[in-house]
Amino acid sequence: MASSQKLKDLQWVLEAIKTESLNLHSISFYLSQPSSCCYQETDNSININISEDSNQLFSYILIVLRTSKNTRLALRNLEFHFVEWELEQVRSLGGLLDSNLSIRQVMLRQNRFTIECLSVFSEILKENGGIKEITFSESGIGTVGAGLIASALKENDSVEELQIWEDSIGSKGAEELSKMIEANSMLKLLTIFDSSSITATPLISAVLARNRAMEVHVWSGEHGRKSSKVVEFVPENSTLRIYRIDISGACRVTCALGLNSTVRSLDLTGVLLKSRWAKEFRWALEQNQTLEEVTLSNTCLKDKGVVYVAAGLFENRSLESLYLDGNWFSGVGVEHLLCPLSRFSALQLQANITLKSVTFGGKRTKIGRDGLSAILKMLTTNETVTRLGIYGDESMRPDDFVRIVKCLEKNVTLRSLSLHGCKGVQGDRVLQAITETLQVNPWIEVIDLAQTPLQNSGKADGIYQRLGQNGKTEPETDIHTDLLKDMNLTEPKSCRVFFCGQEYAGKTTLCNSISQNFSSPKLPYIKQVRTLVNPVEKAVRTTGMEIKTFKDEDIKISIWNLSGQHEYYSLHDLMFPGHGSASFFLIISSLLRKPSNREPKTPEEVEEDLQFWLRFIVSNSKRAVQQCLLPNVTIVLTHFDKINQPSHNLQATVKSIQRLRDKFHGFVEFYPTVFTVDARSSASVNKLTNHIRRTARTILQRVPRVYQLCNDLIQILCNWRSENHNKPAMKWREFSDVCQVKVPTLRIRSRPDNKENVEMRRKAVATCLHQLGEVIYFEELGFLILDCEWFCGEVLSQLVKLEVRKQSSPENGFIGRKELEKMLRGSLQSHIPGIGTKVFENLEPGDLVRMMMKLELCYEQDPSDPNSLLLIPSILEEGRGRPQKWQQNTSDCIFAGRHLVCDNSSHTFLTPGFFPRLQVHLHNRIMALKNQHGATYTLEKYLISITISGIYIRVELGGQFGYHIDVLACSTKNLTETLRLIQQHIVPAIQSLCSGVTLTENVMRPECVRNLTPPRHRKTQFVSLQQLKQALLSVPADSMYDYQHTWDPVSDSGKPVLRAGFDFARDLLSDDDFREVLHRRYHDLYNLAQELQVQQENNPDGADLSLSTAGETEKVEPTFGGIAKGVEAVLQRLKIIEQEIRDLKQEIQGLRYYEHRLLIELHRKVNYLLNYNVQVEERKVPNMFYFVRAENYTTRLVTNMIPGMTALRLHMLCEFRREMHVVEDQVGCEVMHIDNMAVKSLAPYMTKFMKLLTLALKIGAQLATGMAQLIPDLSKEIAHLVDSSLFTGAVAAGAVGAAAMGRVNIFRNRGRGGDIQQDLRAAQQWIVDFLRDRGCSTGRDIAEKFGLWRVRYRDDGHIAWICRRHMTIRKHEIIEVPV
């Protein structure tokens, strides 16, 4: 009934279209229906059914649609079903399409066209510029129709998708479409479902030949068979798959591949191929430069065909993987196939060095004696193939496989050997050969023995165990003790080497090669690499670190291989070496993007990799309580053997590494040599191994000495493990027993008072061993971890990624202690019999929970409650995809935000483990305020939400590898109270966890806080707090109150997100901040008054002002709350008597008066400097000069002259009165060396000029525009210019009071200034002599180097050197006076 109520007659739809009451996006026409009606599916779509006797209405509706303005703007899709087109109807459709360019999709299903109608439709399509998609389904357009559509699309430049379903366009139609593809570059998708597969050949050939980025799908269902895909090409992954094609078509497609650059992977699996095709493919291999993978499995290729393929490999320089399994060739074919991959003499070069993976074999492949010889020759001489696959071979005997495996003993390249399904892989001899080979070849990572008799008999398990890999991580803390000072100190005997690098850098392979060098008889291997007991366990266990330990004479070297996987980055903070630990770093970066291809990294990518780890090292080293040594860093570049020599990229990479050396100078200690190695070759890494030995000994000599007892205990604990089944952990009771029996100095005697001291000594020794990285020990836990690799790899790496939600329902990251212990049992105990980490044979679940709390992997909600819930930050859900809004957002709410970012972000960052620590630390800090403020605390993965006293605060983590912290607040209280809460509780908590890393505070745009603008859109919507305060100091006094900071607009893909706007500084700063600005303004005026020697005028208030004292400002607290509501607030005047309170604006007006007096005096003094001693060389050179130097790719102003300074540049200011400025693009003159005579001549002038310049810049006077950009930190630059005693007395002094106080020193100042004439004369004479020596003595020379011209003022006759801009705009005030 409901459906029948929605049915309307055609008159209704006509009226609706005419009256424009419908906003239609989609219209579907169904003709030849039993009755005429319409059905409105949605507000924007309608189905129109037209019966056979109402066909005339079809054209009429198309005409009405054409004239409807509303429809023309909204209509997007048209569908036509069961239409038998007449010429008039096609023309009506053409009129609609011509008038409505908003129509994007046209679908014609089961339509019928005459040739004349198709021709007209073709002409319509030629001229149309709006249609994007056209679909013909079961419309029988045939060959002629395909040709007409093709001719239209040759000229159409808007259609992006063409689909022809259930039709038969034939080979001629396909040829016409292929010609269209050659001319049309706009088509993005072509789908053909034809009755014959022959249509695929011309289409795909044209796409390949023209390098079109066009997605192609061709289906066929010929001879009544089930439809199947013939060809598929997907440009996104550059993969071409051909499922069915005849030999002629295969040859044509292969010819098109010759010069193609869009296909990376070609798959012809199951296609019947012959030598005729292989001959064409040889040419394609020789010409193609982008094809990387070719799969020719089960293609029935015989010897002749393989010979052609092999011939193509001699010239090919891009193919990396070739699969030829399941073919019909013999040993002759194998011999030819492997020929370009082999060397037949020591002087011969390997013909093909790019192919990395080769697979062949099968039941019908007869390798024979010739093939075996070729395989042995290739394995013996090849230096590039990393994967060899021999599948399903039945022709070779066990002895043949023994020979193949034995050849691998000297092969340093092969990583993977697959003998899948080979019948000859059986018997003890084959097993023994594989085992012996793995003992001497550390580079083989995978041996596939699936479906071989050896696997079926169960004898392959030992091989899989030997091939297992295990990575580990280690926690680290800083604990220091002085309990063993009376014991002997000695040089430490163990050193750690940390391997840092991204994934695929080759760290594990490099570690294996180094271990091979350490494993010689001269250097016994202490501890072999831990291997997994079963490949099943390998599949379910992810490791985060690998540790290998070696003995080098009397010292032990441990290699800690840090995982490059992002999920383990948070563990890196825990294992970082603490203060005094003997350790150094190898940063390993691959020169290739992935080991599976030869695509080199750009120098920028290598630099980015290295810079991340350098920042990681610097950031974590600064966390140490003390930093006795700079971190020692060596850079290693792997896969050097795969880089063509000479390489332009390699040279650029070397330069980028040099830039990093310069950039991180003073932060880390670089080893001067960059090692370039083939990580697979122990010979290649021999020099690096020797470097590790030498550096370890050097580091051990430089680090603080340790107690001799620690070195002794290392061996004692090692012996204890051997005696106790290699237990990885020991209880504290067991450690005490060992000390009692084995260590006399830690033995408890009979005296009762000795027990407590001995126990403290034992704990101190354990702590020292923890710092050395020998054990993991925390006093509160009651046990020691002796096997760091076991704990970090099998325990800690699992704790970091607990699957809590699969086993429990934690709320807001909190979980019960018992529930966590139960979950730990399930996560760390294998469910497979015989397999397990045996964690709970050594540790109890409660021990692990306490360890997690100590390592800050979880935290107690209420430390005073023994049954408190535990917070686990790593299981928190990420809420960034959810709608974000404030709990309270009313008109009287104020919004404030602070953006905290690393001050030295180019060298340091907030490490990945920072925010989880902050979540718990801030939780404990805020919850301590609960009774007082009613605080609440909720968490998400990257968010902390806090409510304190009605103030809502969000602490957000932002950025990738360069994290920053955003603190956002919403409150109904005033701005000062809100910001005071942030400054007193939130920011200190954040700063306390950033030991060694300084965070700078920035003010965020309030609109971003109000709307919770996403972080990606607010990257530019903040201003430095200090910069904002400095801006207030730079404006005249009467402008401070109404100073505005402007915000730039933000858009996303052209859509505006934030409009440009402004906020008053008083709405961005708290009262405390604004009061600090006023203090600094008084301070600056005081210094300027002293420098200019301004005396106090007769002022009736002067006596009162001079009586002001520093402590009185605290009696009345300033507030701007009234200002925001339209009532001017008051600010207690600084250094004024207690009962005098004045309005803020009056305060600023008072500042304005004294600023005016001082600026007049400032300009008078500058003019004096400019025009002093006009007779000196008749002002033939400029007077106002300054020096700059390049520093870290920026230009810095030289504010102090020191003998021995080099590489300075001399620049001159434009001297136009009251508009002095830096001249842009000034060449300047290079000063190679500053000697004692130059310092004697220039230093007095520099001191006086820089005083005036810096003070003027700080109070905003336009003394030398552009100079501020050369002084990044004015407070630091002025420190050596202004007497420190002036700073102490000026902070709380009023401007008049400052001038009065300055009068005390006036005579001393005047005495110093008596020699100013001599100082200026000496400096000017040095400039004259210097420029004369440089051949720059004429006006033309000075104009070329400094962009200045000599002029005379018309009014007073003074000489000045000014820039071209002033020459133009001030020409009526000056007369040019050439030299």
PDB file of N, CA and C in Angstrom, residues 1040-1071:
ATOM      1  N   MET A1040      50.159  50.057  23.918  1.00  0.00           N
ATOM      2  CA  MET A1040      50.274  48.746  24.546  1.00  0.00           C
ATOM      3  C   MET A1040      48.907  48.164  24.898  1.00  0.00           C
ATOM      4  N   TYR A1041      48.029  49.005  25.420  1.00  0.00           N
ATOM      5  CA  TYR A1041      46.729  48.525  25.893  1.00  0.00           C
ATOM      6  C   TYR A1041      45.879  47.964  24.762  1.00  0.00           C
ATOM      7  N   ASP A1042      45.963  48.581  23.581  1.00  0.00           N
ATOM      8  CA  ASP A1042      45.123  48.165  22.455  1.00  0.00           C
ATOM      9  C   ASP A1042      45.909  47.402  21.396  1.00  0.00           C
ATOM     10  N   TYR A1043      47.067  46.864  21.763  1.00  0.00           N
ATOM     11  CA  TYR A1043      47.867  46.141  20.774  1.00  0.00           C
ATOM     12  C   TYR A1043      47.125  44.884  20.315  1.00  0.00           C
ATOM     13  N   GLN A1044      47.145  44.635  18.995  1.00  0.00           N
ATOM     14  CA  GLN A1044      46.461  43.486  18.407  1.00  0.00           C
ATOM     15  C   GLN A1044      47.465  42.557  17.753  1.00  0.00           C
ATOM     16  N   HIS A1045      47.257  41.271  17.962  1.00  0.00           N
ATOM     17  CA  HIS A1045      48.034  40.276  17.212  1.00  0.00           C
ATOM     18  C   HIS A1045      47.136  39.684  16.129  1.00  0.00           C
ATOM     19  N   THR A1046      47.607  39.710  14.898  1.00  0.00           N
ATOM     20  CA  THR A1046      46.795  39.229  13.770  1.00  0.00           C
ATOM     21  C   THR A1046      47.122  37.773  13.474  1.00  0.00           C
ATOM     22  N   TRP A1047      46.102  37.044  13.020  1.00  0.00           N
ATOM     23  CA  TRP A1047      46.230  35.619  12.684  1.00  0.00           C
ATOM     24  C   TRP A1047      46.010  35.441  11.199  1.00  0.00           C
ATOM     25  N   ASP A1048      46.823  34.590  10.603  1.00  0.00           N
ATOM     26  CA  ASP A1048      46.676  34.287   9.176  1.00  0.00           C
ATOM     27  C   ASP A1048      45.505  33.340   8.960  1.00  0.00           C
ATOM     28  N   PRO A1049      44.903  33.371   7.762  1.00  0.00           N
ATOM     29  CA  PRO A1049      43.817  32.420   7.469  1.00  0.00           C
ATOM     30  C   PRO A1049      44.366  31.023   7.231  1.00  0.00           C
ATOM     31  N   VAL A1050      43.498  30.025   7.359  1.00  0.00           N
ATOM     32  CA  VAL A1050      43.858  28.625   7.119  1.00  0.00           C
ATOM     33  C   VAL A1050      42.808  28.035   6.193  1.00  0.00           C
ATOM     34  N   SER A1051      43.254  27.324   5.169  1.00  0.00           N
ATOM     35  CA  SER A1051      42.344  26.664   4.242  1.00  0.00           C
ATOM     36  C   SER A1051      42.791  25.228   4.030  1.00  0.00           C
ATOM     37  N   ASP A1052      41.861  24.405   3.615  1.00  0.00           N
ATOM     38  CA  ASP A1052      42.118  22.994   3.339  1.00  0.00           C
ATOM     39  C   ASP A1052      41.536  22.661   1.983  1.00  0.00           C
ATOM     40  N   SER A1053      42.434  22.380   1.009  1.00  0.00           N
ATOM     41  CA  SER A1053      42.018  22.090  -0.367  1.00  0.00           C
ATOM     42  C   SER A1053      41.152  23.214  -0.927  1.00  0.00           C
ATOM     43  N   GLY A1054      41.543  24.434  -0.620  1.00  0.00           N
ATOM     44  CA  GLY A1054      40.823  25.589  -1.131  1.00  0.00           C
ATOM     45  C   GLY A1054      39.623  25.995  -0.303  1.00  0.00           C
ATOM     46  N   LYS A1055      39.209  25.159   0.647  1.00  0.00           N
ATOM     47  CA  LYS A1055      38.051  25.465   1.486  1.00  0.00           C
ATOM     48  C   LYS A1055      38.530  26.173   2.756  1.00  0.00           C
ATOM     49  N   PRO A1056      37.991  27.360   3.049  1.00  0.00           N
ATOM     50  CA  PRO A1056      38.457  28.085   4.236  1.00  0.00           C
ATOM     51  C   PRO A1056      38.094  27.352   5.531  1.00  0.00           C
ATOM     52  N   VAL A1057      39.065  27.225   6.401  1.00  0.00           N
ATOM     53  CA  VAL A1057      38.858  26.607   7.706  1.00  0.00           C
ATOM     54  C   VAL A1057      38.818  27.674   8.794  1.00  0.00           C
ATOM     55  N   LEU A1058      39.784  28.582   8.745  1.00  0.00           N
ATOM     56  CA  LEU A1058      39.838  29.709   9.679  1.00  0.00           C
ATOM     57  C   LEU A1058      40.072  30.977   8.881  1.00  0.00           C
ATOM     58  N   ARG A1059      39.324  31.985   9.175  1.00  0.00           N
ATOM     59  CA  ARG A1059      39.506  33.267   8.504  1.00  0.00           C
ATOM     60  C   ARG A1059      40.594  34.067   9.215  1.00  0.00           C
ATOM     61  N   ALA A1060      41.135  35.036   8.495  1.00  0.00           N
ATOM     62  CA  ALA A1060      42.097  35.932   9.114  1.00  0.00           C
ATOM     63  C   ALA A1060      41.391  36.715  10.217  1.00  0.00           C
ATOM     64  N   GLY A1061      42.103  37.013  11.288  1.00  0.00           N
ATOM     65  CA  GLY A1061      41.496  37.731  12.391  1.00  0.00           C
ATOM     66  C   GLY A1061      42.553  38.300  13.304  1.00  0.00           C
ATOM     67  N   PHE A1062      42.113  38.836  14.432  1.00  0.00           N
ATOM     68  CA  PHE A1062      43.047  39.397  15.401  1.00  0.00           C
ATOM     69  C   PHE A1062      42.473  39.208  16.797  1.00  0.00           C
ATOM     70  N   ASP A1063      43.395  39.283  17.779  1.00  0.00           N
ATOM     71  CA  ASP A1063      43.015  39.290  19.187  1.00  0.00           C
ATOM     72  C   ASP A1063      43.854  40.340  19.889  1.00  0.00           C
ATOM     73  N   PHE A1064      43.252  41.030  20.862  1.00  0.00           N
ATOM     74  CA  PHE A1064      44.006  41.963  21.680  1.00  0.00           C
ATOM     75  C   PHE A1064      44.992  41.188  22.542  1.00  0.00           C
ATOM     76  N   ALA A1065      46.167  41.774  22.713  1.00  0.00           N
ATOM     77  CA  ALA A1065      47.172  41.124  23.549  1.00  0.00           C
ATOM     78  C   ALA A1065      46.648  40.939  24.959  1.00  0.00           C
ATOM     79  N   ARG A1066      45.815  41.869  25.428  1.00  0.00           N
ATOM     80  CA  ARG A1066      45.280  41.755  26.784  1.00  0.00           C
ATOM     81  C   ARG A1066      44.334  40.559  26.927  1.00  0.00           C
ATOM     82  N   ASP A1067      43.819  40.031  25.774  1.00  0.00           N
ATOM     83  CA  ASP A1067      42.970  38.841  25.796  1.00  0.00           C
ATOM     84  C   ASP A1067      43.761  37.558  25.609  1.00  0.00           C
ATOM     85  N   LEU A1068      45.065  37.691  25.362  1.00  0.00           N
ATOM     86  CA  LEU A1068      45.923  36.523  25.190  1.00  0.00           C
ATOM     87  C   LEU A1068      46.837  36.300  26.389  1.00  0.00           C
ATOM     88  N   LEU A1069      47.113  37.364  27.135  1.00  0.00           N
ATOM     89  CA  LEU A1069      48.036  37.295  28.263  1.00  0.00           C
ATOM     90  C   LEU A1069      47.272  37.437  29.573  1.00  0.00           C
ATOM     91  N   SER A1070      47.793  36.804  30.604  1.00  0.00           N
ATOM     92  CA  SER A1070      47.219  36.982  31.934  1.00  0.00           C
ATOM     93  C   SER A1070      47.689  38.297  32.524  1.00  0.00           C
ATOM     94  N   ASP A1071      47.075  38.685  33.643  1.00  0.00           N
ATOM     95  CA  ASP A1071      47.512  39.898  34.321  1.00  0.00           C
ATOM     96  C   ASP A1071      48.962  39.785  34.753  1.00  0.00           C
TER      97      ASP A1071
END
